[in-house]
PDB file of C-alpha atoms in Angstrom:
ATOM      1  CA  MET A   1      -7.391  47.904 -20.447  1.00  0.00           C
ATOM      2  CA  THR A   2     -11.096  47.064 -20.716  1.00  0.00           C
ATOM      3  CA  ASP A   3     -11.090  43.297 -21.275  1.00  0.00           C
ATOM      4  CA  PRO A   4     -11.292  41.556 -17.840  1.00  0.00           C
ATOM      5  CA  ASN A   5     -10.769  38.099 -19.350  1.00  0.00           C
ATOM      6  CA  VAL A   6      -7.050  37.946 -18.792  1.00  0.00           C
ATOM      7  CA  PRO A   7      -5.808  34.399 -19.480  1.00  0.00           C
ATOM      8  CA  SER A   8      -4.536  32.521 -16.449  1.00  0.00           C
ATOM      9  CA  ARG A   9      -1.627  31.059 -18.412  1.00  0.00           C
ATOM     10  CA  VAL A  10       0.113  31.558 -21.741  1.00  0.00           C
ATOM     11  CA  PHE A  11       2.118  28.342 -22.029  1.00  0.00           C
ATOM     12  CA  ALA A  12       0.436  25.102 -23.045  1.00  0.00           C
ATOM     13  CA  ARG A  13      -0.026  22.579 -20.257  1.00  0.00           C
ATOM     14  CA  ALA A  14       2.435  19.713 -20.103  1.00  0.00           C
ATOM     15  CA  SER A  15      -0.427  17.289 -20.671  1.00  0.00           C
ATOM     16  CA  GLN A  16      -1.331  19.068 -23.919  1.00  0.00           C
ATOM     17  CA  ASP A  17       2.204  18.957 -25.259  1.00  0.00           C
ATOM     18  CA  ALA A  18       2.521  15.344 -24.175  1.00  0.00           C
ATOM     19  CA  GLU A  19      -0.521  14.437 -26.244  1.00  0.00           C
ATOM     20  CA  SER A  20       0.781  16.399 -29.209  1.00  0.00           C
ATOM     21  CA  ALA A  21       4.102  14.579 -28.953  1.00  0.00           C
ATOM     22  CA  ARG A  22       2.345  11.215 -29.077  1.00  0.00           C
ATOM     23  CA  THR A  23       0.695  12.085 -32.402  1.00  0.00           C
ATOM     24  CA  ALA A  24       3.782  13.563 -34.066  1.00  0.00           C
ATOM     25  CA  VAL A  25       4.466  12.724 -37.701  1.00  0.00           C
ATOM     26  CA  SER A  26       6.593   9.602 -37.955  1.00  0.00           C
ATOM     27  CA  THR A  27      10.050  10.329 -39.314  1.00  0.00           C
ATOM     28  CA  PRO A  28      13.489   8.920 -38.499  1.00  0.00           C
ATOM     29  CA  GLN A  29      14.013  11.956 -36.290  1.00  0.00           C
ATOM     30  CA  THR A  30      10.754  11.718 -34.318  1.00  0.00           C
ATOM     31  CA  GLN A  31      11.175   7.956 -33.808  1.00  0.00           C
ATOM     32  CA  ASP A  32      14.606   8.269 -32.229  1.00  0.00           C
ATOM     33  CA  PRO A  33      14.651   8.242 -28.382  1.00  0.00           C
ATOM     34  CA  ALA A  34      16.512  11.543 -28.400  1.00  0.00           C
ATOM     35  CA  TYR A  35      13.337  13.254 -29.656  1.00  0.00           C
ATOM     36  CA  ARG A  36      11.108  12.106 -26.790  1.00  0.00           C
ATOM     37  CA  LEU A  37       9.985  14.669 -24.259  1.00  0.00           C
ATOM     38  CA  ALA A  38      12.192  14.155 -21.217  1.00  0.00           C
ATOM     39  CA  PHE A  39       9.265  13.478 -18.856  1.00  0.00           C
ATOM     40  CA  GLN A  40       7.881  10.829 -21.264  1.00  0.00           C
ATOM     41  CA  ASP A  41      11.190   9.055 -21.733  1.00  0.00           C
ATOM     42  CA  MET A  42      11.306   6.232 -19.199  1.00  0.00           C
ATOM     43  CA  ASP A  43      14.738   5.058 -20.315  1.00  0.00           C
ATOM     44  CA  PHE A  44      16.016   8.557 -19.589  1.00  0.00           C
ATOM     45  CA  LEU A  45      14.230   8.847 -16.216  1.00  0.00           C
ATOM     46  CA  LEU A  46      15.631   5.507 -15.084  1.00  0.00           C
ATOM     47  CA  ARG A  47      19.252   6.394 -15.772  1.00  0.00           C
ATOM     48  CA  GLU A  48      21.604   6.169 -12.807  1.00  0.00           C
ATOM     49  CA  ASP A  49      22.419   9.868 -12.980  1.00  0.00           C
ATOM     50  CA  LEU A  50      18.711  10.758 -12.707  1.00  0.00           C
ATOM     51  CA  ARG A  51      18.473   9.307  -9.179  1.00  0.00           C
ATOM     52  CA  PRO A  52      18.261  12.799  -7.564  1.00  0.00           C
ATOM     53  CA  VAL A  53      15.258  13.587  -9.773  1.00  0.00           C
ATOM     54  CA  ARG A  54      13.563  10.310  -8.824  1.00  0.00           C
ATOM     55  CA  PHE A  55      14.178  11.109  -5.151  1.00  0.00           C
ATOM     56  CA  GLN A  56      12.436  14.429  -5.632  1.00  0.00           C
ATOM     57  CA  LEU A  57       9.488  12.892  -7.475  1.00  0.00           C
ATOM     58  CA  GLU A  58       9.034  10.186  -4.847  1.00  0.00           C
ATOM     59  CA  LEU A  59       9.052  12.795  -2.105  1.00  0.00           C
ATOM     60  CA  LEU A  60       6.710  15.133  -3.949  1.00  0.00           C
ATOM     61  CA  LYS A  61       3.945  12.850  -5.243  1.00  0.00           C
ATOM     62  CA  PRO A  62       2.619  11.569  -1.882  1.00  0.00           C
ATOM     63  CA  GLN A  63       3.137  15.028  -0.372  1.00  0.00           C
ATOM     64  CA  LEU A  64       0.896  16.704  -2.944  1.00  0.00           C
ATOM     65  CA  LEU A  65      -1.794  14.023  -2.875  1.00  0.00           C
ATOM     66  CA  MET A  66      -1.985  14.037   0.928  1.00  0.00           C
ATOM     67  CA  ASP A  67      -2.162  17.837   0.905  1.00  0.00           C
ATOM     68  CA  GLU A  68      -5.068  17.600  -1.542  1.00  0.00           C
ATOM     69  CA  ALA A  69      -6.737  15.048   0.754  1.00  0.00           C
ATOM     70  CA  LYS A  70      -6.421  17.582   3.619  1.00  0.00           C
ATOM     71  CA  ILE A  71      -4.374  15.252   5.796  1.00  0.00           C
ATOM     72  CA  ALA A  72      -2.737  17.477   8.403  1.00  0.00           C
ATOM     73  CA  SER A  73      -1.393  14.739  10.682  1.00  0.00           C
ATOM     74  CA  MET A  74      -1.207  10.957  10.895  1.00  0.00           C
ATOM     75  CA  PHE A  75      -1.206   8.200  13.484  1.00  0.00           C
ATOM     76  CA  VAL A  76       1.445   5.830  12.176  1.00  0.00           C
ATOM     77  CA  ILE A  77       1.255   2.156  13.057  1.00  0.00           C
ATOM     78  CA  TYR A  78       4.311  -0.078  12.614  1.00  0.00           C
ATOM     79  CA  GLY A  79       4.322  -3.844  13.063  1.00  0.00           C
ATOM     80  CA  SER A  80       5.094  -7.268  11.680  1.00  0.00           C
ATOM     81  CA  ALA A  81       3.806  -8.591   8.372  1.00  0.00           C
ATOM     82  CA  ARG A  82       3.799 -12.104   9.865  1.00  0.00           C
ATOM     83  CA  ILE A  83       1.502 -11.949  12.879  1.00  0.00           C
ATOM     84  CA  PRO A  84      -1.865 -13.466  11.881  1.00  0.00           C
ATOM     85  CA  GLU A  85      -5.285 -12.295  12.873  1.00  0.00           C
ATOM     86  CA  PRO A  86      -6.726 -14.474  15.670  1.00  0.00           C
ATOM     87  CA  ALA A  87      -9.195 -16.240  13.394  1.00  0.00           C
ATOM     88  CA  LYS A  88      -6.347 -17.524  11.207  1.00  0.00           C
ATOM     89  CA  ALA A  89      -3.737 -18.108  13.896  1.00  0.00           C
ATOM     90  CA  GLN A  90      -4.469 -21.788  14.544  1.00  0.00           C
ATOM     91  CA  ALA A  91      -3.651 -22.602  10.916  1.00  0.00           C
ATOM     92  CA  LEU A  92       0.006 -21.822  11.627  1.00  0.00           C
ATOM     93  CA  LEU A  93       0.151 -24.493  14.305  1.00  0.00           C
ATOM     94  CA  ASP A  94      -1.677 -26.988  12.109  1.00  0.00           C
ATOM     95  CA  LEU A  95       0.997 -26.538   9.424  1.00  0.00           C
ATOM     96  CA  ALA A  96       3.928 -26.938  11.833  1.00  0.00           C
ATOM     97  CA  THR A  97       5.986 -30.076  11.167  1.00  0.00           C
ATOM     98  CA  ASP A  98       8.642 -30.072  13.904  1.00  0.00           C
ATOM     99  CA  ASP A  99       9.318 -28.721  17.382  1.00  0.00           C
ATOM    100  CA  GLN A 100      10.995 -25.537  16.133  1.00  0.00           C
ATOM    101  CA  SER A 101       8.175 -24.628  13.762  1.00  0.00           C
ATOM    102  CA  ARG A 102       5.587 -25.467  16.439  1.00  0.00           C
ATOM    103  CA  LEU A 103       7.354 -23.166  18.919  1.00  0.00           C
ATOM    104  CA  ILE A 104       7.428 -20.320  16.374  1.00  0.00           C
ATOM    105  CA  ALA A 105       3.780 -20.898  15.474  1.00  0.00           C
ATOM    106  CA  GLN A 106       2.777 -20.866  19.134  1.00  0.00           C
ATOM    107  CA  ARG A 107       4.554 -17.584  19.749  1.00  0.00           C
ATOM    108  CA  LEU A 108       2.952 -16.006  16.687  1.00  0.00           C
ATOM    109  CA  ILE A 109      -0.424 -17.192  17.936  1.00  0.00           C
ATOM    110  CA  GLU A 110       0.250 -15.536  21.310  1.00  0.00           C
ATOM    111  CA  LYS A 111       0.955 -12.259  19.518  1.00  0.00           C
ATOM    112  CA  SER A 112      -2.139 -12.517  17.294  1.00  0.00           C
ATOM    113  CA  LYS A 113      -4.097 -10.567  19.931  1.00  0.00           C
ATOM    114  CA  TYR A 114      -2.258  -7.461  18.742  1.00  0.00           C
ATOM    115  CA  TYR A 115      -4.099  -7.653  15.418  1.00  0.00           C
ATOM    116  CA  ASP A 116      -7.289  -6.774  17.275  1.00  0.00           C
ATOM    117  CA  VAL A 117      -5.514  -4.169  19.418  1.00  0.00           C
ATOM    118  CA  ALA A 118      -4.149  -2.405  16.319  1.00  0.00           C
ATOM    119  CA  ARG A 119      -7.599  -2.488  14.759  1.00  0.00           C
ATOM    120  CA  GLU A 120      -9.196  -1.014  17.900  1.00  0.00           C
ATOM    121  CA  LEU A 121      -6.513   1.674  18.160  1.00  0.00           C
ATOM    122  CA  SER A 122      -7.280   2.623  14.572  1.00  0.00           C
ATOM    123  CA  HIS A 123     -10.959   2.927  15.495  1.00  0.00           C
ATOM    124  CA  LEU A 124     -10.107   5.492  18.153  1.00  0.00           C
ATOM    125  CA  ALA A 125      -7.690   7.529  16.048  1.00  0.00           C
ATOM    126  CA  SER A 126      -9.986   7.587  13.017  1.00  0.00           C
ATOM    127  CA  CYS A 127     -12.806   9.209  14.972  1.00  0.00           C
ATOM    128  CA  TYR A 128     -10.772  12.350  15.687  1.00  0.00           C
ATOM    129  CA  PRO A 129     -12.762  15.399  14.476  1.00  0.00           C
ATOM    130  CA  LEU A 130     -11.812  17.751  11.655  1.00  0.00           C
ATOM    131  CA  ASP A 131     -10.211  21.026  12.645  1.00  0.00           C
ATOM    132  CA  ASP A 132     -11.696  24.454  11.870  1.00  0.00           C
ATOM    133  CA  ASP A 133     -10.069  24.442   8.430  1.00  0.00           C
ATOM    134  CA  GLY A 134     -11.591  21.086   7.532  1.00  0.00           C
ATOM    135  CA  LYS A 135      -8.266  19.297   7.840  1.00  0.00           C
ATOM    136  CA  ARG A 136      -7.916  15.783   9.185  1.00  0.00           C
ATOM    137  CA  HIS A 137      -5.730  14.721  12.082  1.00  0.00           C
ATOM    138  CA  PHE A 138      -4.460  11.342  13.278  1.00  0.00           C
ATOM    139  CA  VAL A 139      -5.305   9.762   9.938  1.00  0.00           C
ATOM    140  CA  VAL A 140      -4.171   6.161  10.276  1.00  0.00           C
ATOM    141  CA  CYS A 141      -1.114   5.245   8.245  1.00  0.00           C
ATOM    142  CA  SER A 142       0.511   1.823   7.885  1.00  0.00           C
ATOM    143  CA  GLY A 143       3.107   0.206   5.672  1.00  0.00           C
ATOM    144  CA  GLY A 144       0.247  -0.987   3.489  1.00  0.00           C
ATOM    145  CA  GLY A 145       0.996  -4.696   3.855  1.00  0.00           C
ATOM    146  CA  PRO A 146      -0.616  -7.621   5.703  1.00  0.00           C
ATOM    147  CA  SER A 147      -1.000  -8.532   9.381  1.00  0.00           C
ATOM    148  CA  ILE A 148      -0.618  -5.597  11.826  1.00  0.00           C
ATOM    149  CA  MET A 149      -0.550  -3.171   8.907  1.00  0.00           C
ATOM    150  CA  GLU A 150      -3.762  -4.659   7.563  1.00  0.00           C
ATOM    151  CA  ALA A 151      -5.378  -4.369  11.000  1.00  0.00           C
ATOM    152  CA  ALA A 152      -4.561  -0.656  11.129  1.00  0.00           C
ATOM    153  CA  ASN A 153      -6.152   0.108   7.766  1.00  0.00           C
ATOM    154  CA  ARG A 154      -9.042  -2.225   8.509  1.00  0.00           C
ATOM    155  CA  GLY A 155      -9.843  -0.370  11.712  1.00  0.00           C
ATOM    156  CA  ALA A 156     -10.185   2.891   9.801  1.00  0.00           C
ATOM    157  CA  MET A 157     -12.441   1.281   7.210  1.00  0.00           C
ATOM    158  CA  ASP A 158     -14.600  -0.136  10.035  1.00  0.00           C
ATOM    159  CA  LYS A 159     -15.407   3.472  10.931  1.00  0.00           C
ATOM    160  CA  GLY A 160     -15.967   4.574   7.337  1.00  0.00           C
ATOM    161  CA  CYS A 161     -12.721   6.561   7.369  1.00  0.00           C
ATOM    162  CA  GLU A 162      -9.864   6.792   4.931  1.00  0.00           C
ATOM    163  CA  SER A 163      -6.365   5.552   5.745  1.00  0.00           C
ATOM    164  CA  VAL A 164      -2.935   5.707   4.174  1.00  0.00           C
ATOM    165  CA  GLY A 165      -0.743   2.830   3.021  1.00  0.00           C
ATOM    166  CA  LEU A 166       2.939   3.331   2.204  1.00  0.00           C
ATOM    167  CA  ASN A 167       3.980   0.228   0.293  1.00  0.00           C
ATOM    168  CA  ILE A 168       7.432  -0.631  -1.045  1.00  0.00           C
ATOM    169  CA  VAL A 169       8.604  -2.467  -4.156  1.00  0.00           C
ATOM    170  CA  LEU A 170      10.208  -5.750  -3.066  1.00  0.00           C
ATOM    171  CA  PRO A 171      11.756  -8.628  -5.034  1.00  0.00           C
ATOM    172  CA  HIS A 172       8.756 -10.736  -4.078  1.00  0.00           C
ATOM    173  CA  GLU A 173       5.245  -9.425  -4.689  1.00  0.00           C
ATOM    174  CA  GLN A 174       3.751  -7.237  -1.973  1.00  0.00           C
ATOM    175  CA  ALA A 175       0.299  -6.006  -2.883  1.00  0.00           C
ATOM    176  CA  PRO A 176      -1.420  -3.399  -0.696  1.00  0.00           C
ATOM    177  CA  ASN A 177      -3.914  -4.845   1.761  1.00  0.00           C
ATOM    178  CA  GLU A 178      -7.542  -4.480   0.722  1.00  0.00           C
ATOM    179  CA  TYR A 179      -8.381  -1.937   3.438  1.00  0.00           C
ATOM    180  CA  VAL A 180      -6.063   0.879   2.317  1.00  0.00           C
ATOM    181  CA  THR A 181      -7.928   3.782   0.709  1.00  0.00           C
ATOM    182  CA  PRO A 182      -7.052   3.413  -3.009  1.00  0.00           C
ATOM    183  CA  SER A 183      -6.377   7.123  -3.524  1.00  0.00           C
ATOM    184  CA  LEU A 184      -4.024   7.094  -0.509  1.00  0.00           C
ATOM    185  CA  SER A 185      -2.174   3.901  -1.411  1.00  0.00           C
ATOM    186  CA  PHE A 186       1.380   4.813  -2.367  1.00  0.00           C
ATOM    187  CA  GLN A 187       4.250   2.711  -3.668  1.00  0.00           C
ATOM    188  CA  PHE A 188       7.895   3.547  -3.069  1.00  0.00           C
ATOM    189  CA  HIS A 189      11.162   2.482  -4.633  1.00  0.00           C
ATOM    190  CA  TYR A 190      13.369   4.095  -1.978  1.00  0.00           C
ATOM    191  CA  PHE A 191      13.088   2.955   1.636  1.00  0.00           C
ATOM    192  CA  ALA A 192      14.507   6.312   2.733  1.00  0.00           C
ATOM    193  CA  LEU A 193      11.704   8.302   1.109  1.00  0.00           C
ATOM    194  CA  ARG A 194       9.077   5.923   2.465  1.00  0.00           C
ATOM    195  CA  LYS A 195      10.404   6.342   5.998  1.00  0.00           C
ATOM    196  CA  MET A 196      10.441  10.106   5.567  1.00  0.00           C
ATOM    197  CA  HIS A 197       6.754  10.083   4.599  1.00  0.00           C
ATOM    198  CA  PHE A 198       5.923   7.982   7.643  1.00  0.00           C
ATOM    199  CA  LEU A 199       7.255  10.768   9.843  1.00  0.00           C
ATOM    200  CA  LEU A 200       6.578  14.030   7.968  1.00  0.00           C
ATOM    201  CA  ARG A 201       2.983  14.092   9.262  1.00  0.00           C
ATOM    202  CA  ALA A 202       3.274  11.678  12.175  1.00  0.00           C
ATOM    203  CA  ARG A 203       1.888  13.075  15.435  1.00  0.00           C
ATOM    204  CA  ALA A 204       1.825   9.691  17.176  1.00  0.00           C
ATOM    205  CA  VAL A 205       3.419   6.317  16.444  1.00  0.00           C
ATOM    206  CA  ALA A 206       2.403   2.887  17.716  1.00  0.00           C
ATOM    207  CA  VAL A 207       4.971   0.113  17.379  1.00  0.00           C
ATOM    208  CA  PHE A 208       3.697  -3.457  17.526  1.00  0.00           C
ATOM    209  CA  PRO A 209       5.936  -6.546  17.677  1.00  0.00           C
ATOM    210  CA  GLY A 210       7.920  -6.941  14.485  1.00  0.00           C
ATOM    211  CA  GLY A 211      11.196  -7.825  12.857  1.00  0.00           C
ATOM    212  CA  PHE A 212      13.961  -5.990  11.028  1.00  0.00           C
ATOM    213  CA  GLY A 213      11.629  -3.558   9.255  1.00  0.00           C
ATOM    214  CA  THR A 214       9.830  -2.598  12.454  1.00  0.00           C
ATOM    215  CA  PHE A 215      13.149  -2.218  14.281  1.00  0.00           C
ATOM    216  CA  ASP A 216      14.528  -0.050  11.490  1.00  0.00           C
ATOM    217  CA  GLU A 217      11.551   2.305  11.432  1.00  0.00           C
ATOM    218  CA  SER A 218      11.006   2.593  15.177  1.00  0.00           C
ATOM    219  CA  PHE A 219      14.621   2.980  16.253  1.00  0.00           C
ATOM    220  CA  GLU A 220      15.293   5.561  13.582  1.00  0.00           C
ATOM    221  CA  LEU A 221      12.325   7.490  15.006  1.00  0.00           C
ATOM    222  CA  LEU A 222      13.762   7.251  18.531  1.00  0.00           C
ATOM    223  CA  THR A 223      17.136   8.423  17.214  1.00  0.00           C
ATOM    224  CA  LEU A 224      15.548  11.451  15.535  1.00  0.00           C
ATOM    225  CA  ILE A 225      13.801  12.432  18.761  1.00  0.00           C
ATOM    226  CA  GLN A 226      16.872  11.693  20.887  1.00  0.00           C
ATOM    227  CA  THR A 227      19.089  13.910  18.727  1.00  0.00           C
ATOM    228  CA  GLY A 228      16.546  16.721  18.448  1.00  0.00           C
ATOM    229  CA  LYS A 229      16.069  16.317  14.694  1.00  0.00           C
ATOM    230  CA  ILE A 230      12.313  16.158  15.238  1.00  0.00           C
ATOM    231  CA  LYS A 231      10.127  17.369  18.075  1.00  0.00           C
ATOM    232  CA  PRO A 232       8.981  14.727  20.575  1.00  0.00           C
ATOM    233  CA  ILE A 233       5.805  12.852  19.713  1.00  0.00           C
ATOM    234  CA  PRO A 234       4.081   9.991  21.563  1.00  0.00           C
ATOM    235  CA  VAL A 235       5.824   6.693  20.749  1.00  0.00           C
ATOM    236  CA  ILE A 236       4.033   3.618  22.074  1.00  0.00           C
ATOM    237  CA  PHE A 237       5.523   0.133  22.098  1.00  0.00           C
ATOM    238  CA  TYR A 238       2.892  -2.596  22.311  1.00  0.00           C
ATOM    239  CA  GLY A 239       3.858  -5.821  24.032  1.00  0.00           C
ATOM    240  CA  LYS A 240       6.302  -5.112  26.835  1.00  0.00           C
ATOM    241  CA  ASP A 241       7.118  -8.797  27.265  1.00  0.00           C
ATOM    242  CA  PHE A 242       8.143  -9.037  23.623  1.00  0.00           C
ATOM    243  CA  TRP A 243      10.161  -5.825  23.488  1.00  0.00           C
ATOM    244  CA  THR A 244      12.033  -6.329  26.749  1.00  0.00           C
ATOM    245  CA  ARG A 245      12.842  -9.896  25.684  1.00  0.00           C
ATOM    246  CA  VAL A 246      14.311  -8.949  22.295  1.00  0.00           C
ATOM    247  CA  VAL A 247      15.875  -5.617  23.365  1.00  0.00           C
ATOM    248  CA  ASN A 248      17.510  -5.081  26.760  1.00  0.00           C
ATOM    249  CA  PHE A 249      16.844  -1.367  27.120  1.00  0.00           C
ATOM    250  CA  ASP A 250      18.143  -1.261  30.693  1.00  0.00           C
ATOM    251  CA  ALA A 251      21.412  -2.839  29.564  1.00  0.00           C
ATOM    252  CA  LEU A 252      21.857  -0.037  27.027  1.00  0.00           C
ATOM    253  CA  VAL A 253      21.708   2.419  29.917  1.00  0.00           C
ATOM    254  CA  GLU A 254      24.058   0.314  32.058  1.00  0.00           C
ATOM    255  CA  GLU A 255      26.535   0.097  29.173  1.00  0.00           C
ATOM    256  CA  GLY A 256      26.482   3.882  28.882  1.00  0.00           C
ATOM    257  CA  VAL A 257      25.405   3.950  25.222  1.00  0.00           C
ATOM    258  CA  ILE A 258      22.118   5.719  25.977  1.00  0.00           C
ATOM    259  CA  SER A 259      21.172   7.909  28.916  1.00  0.00           C
ATOM    260  CA  PRO A 260      18.500   7.032  31.494  1.00  0.00           C
ATOM    261  CA  ARG A 261      16.282   9.832  30.217  1.00  0.00           C
ATOM    262  CA  ASP A 262      16.226   8.200  26.762  1.00  0.00           C
ATOM    263  CA  LEU A 263      13.941   5.540  28.231  1.00  0.00           C
ATOM    264  CA  ASN A 264      11.329   8.296  28.568  1.00  0.00           C
ATOM    265  CA  LEU A 265      11.131   8.703  24.789  1.00  0.00           C
ATOM    266  CA  PHE A 266       8.599   5.873  24.571  1.00  0.00           C
ATOM    267  CA  HIS A 267       5.890   4.094  26.544  1.00  0.00           C
ATOM    268  CA  PHE A 268       4.896   0.459  26.880  1.00  0.00           C
ATOM    269  CA  CYS A 269       1.228  -0.466  26.822  1.00  0.00           C
ATOM    270  CA  GLU A 270      -1.144  -3.283  25.965  1.00  0.00           C
ATOM    271  CA  THR A 271      -4.590  -1.933  25.097  1.00  0.00           C
ATOM    272  CA  ALA A 272      -5.924   0.429  22.468  1.00  0.00           C
ATOM    273  CA  GLU A 273      -7.583   2.607  25.086  1.00  0.00           C
ATOM    274  CA  GLU A 274      -4.359   2.935  27.071  1.00  0.00           C
ATOM    275  CA  GLY A 275      -2.414   3.923  23.965  1.00  0.00           C
ATOM    276  CA  TRP A 276      -4.964   6.507  22.859  1.00  0.00           C
ATOM    277  CA  GLU A 277      -4.997   7.974  26.372  1.00  0.00           C
ATOM    278  CA  ILE A 278      -1.204   8.401  26.215  1.00  0.00           C
ATOM    279  CA  VAL A 279      -1.590  10.354  22.977  1.00  0.00           C
ATOM    280  CA  GLN A 280      -4.386  12.551  24.340  1.00  0.00           C
ATOM    281  CA  ASN A 281      -2.515  13.288  27.553  1.00  0.00           C
ATOM    282  CA  PHE A 282       0.659  14.136  25.656  1.00  0.00           C
ATOM    283  CA  TYR A 283      -1.054  16.859  23.625  1.00  0.00           C
ATOM    284  CA  LYS A 284      -3.164  18.025  26.556  1.00  0.00           C
ATOM    285  CA  ASP A 285      -0.010  18.577  28.611  1.00  0.00           C
ATOM    286  CA  ARG A 286       1.660  20.453  25.751  1.00  0.00           C
ATOM    287  CA  ALA A 287      -1.383  22.693  25.340  1.00  0.00           C
ATOM    288  CA  GLU A 288      -1.401  23.521  29.041  1.00  0.00           C
TER     289      GLU A 288
END
């Protein structure tokens, strides 16, 4: 064989056939839904019995795009969508109309300091150098929404770095915050696949005060580490006063439903520097 120009492929690309299908001659046969290419037929893809395929697609799309972005590991930041940044905190109290709403507003204001802490922690993580293969580590990842999530993505942007946002379709509108890198802003239908992507590349997780969503994500993580389903990683709970008020960890030990050593799966801290030091020491100790 003397011709070195061997073609790299012999089948047409899917994109080429998709374009050809769009310009097909109009006949009763070509206009019927049965004739559509399967991957162009949204009614077909949204059938109940195609759920396993949608699971696979939702797992695969962010995986491929983050691989292409050379993201080797992430620093995941969980936290409430309701805690305001300090500059906007007073507005909550101004809008309060009764004692209950004033109490809630005051407590949210007290937690508004964690907006700045999350932003500062993101500064520190985002400055981590590339490895020898040009891959990025501790890329900041949030749920893509407002408040603590916004602070995390904002901190990365402050340093001119990219960050990931894993948003979810909800009955009410939830647009990504403006600081998420557009090419790393993902939207999920399935909570399960979203939570999996939080942890597939996570090498550290910071948990700020939050509600049901934050509880769901953080306690599933602790369960995975506790049961050996994933290797231990640094898990940092910000706001000891909050967490020990809403969860009696010591009582769980006393009731015998967790073991004393399970309390070593996570750390409490208050400052960005303290949290970043916990992460550095964790991996330093493992290397030694």
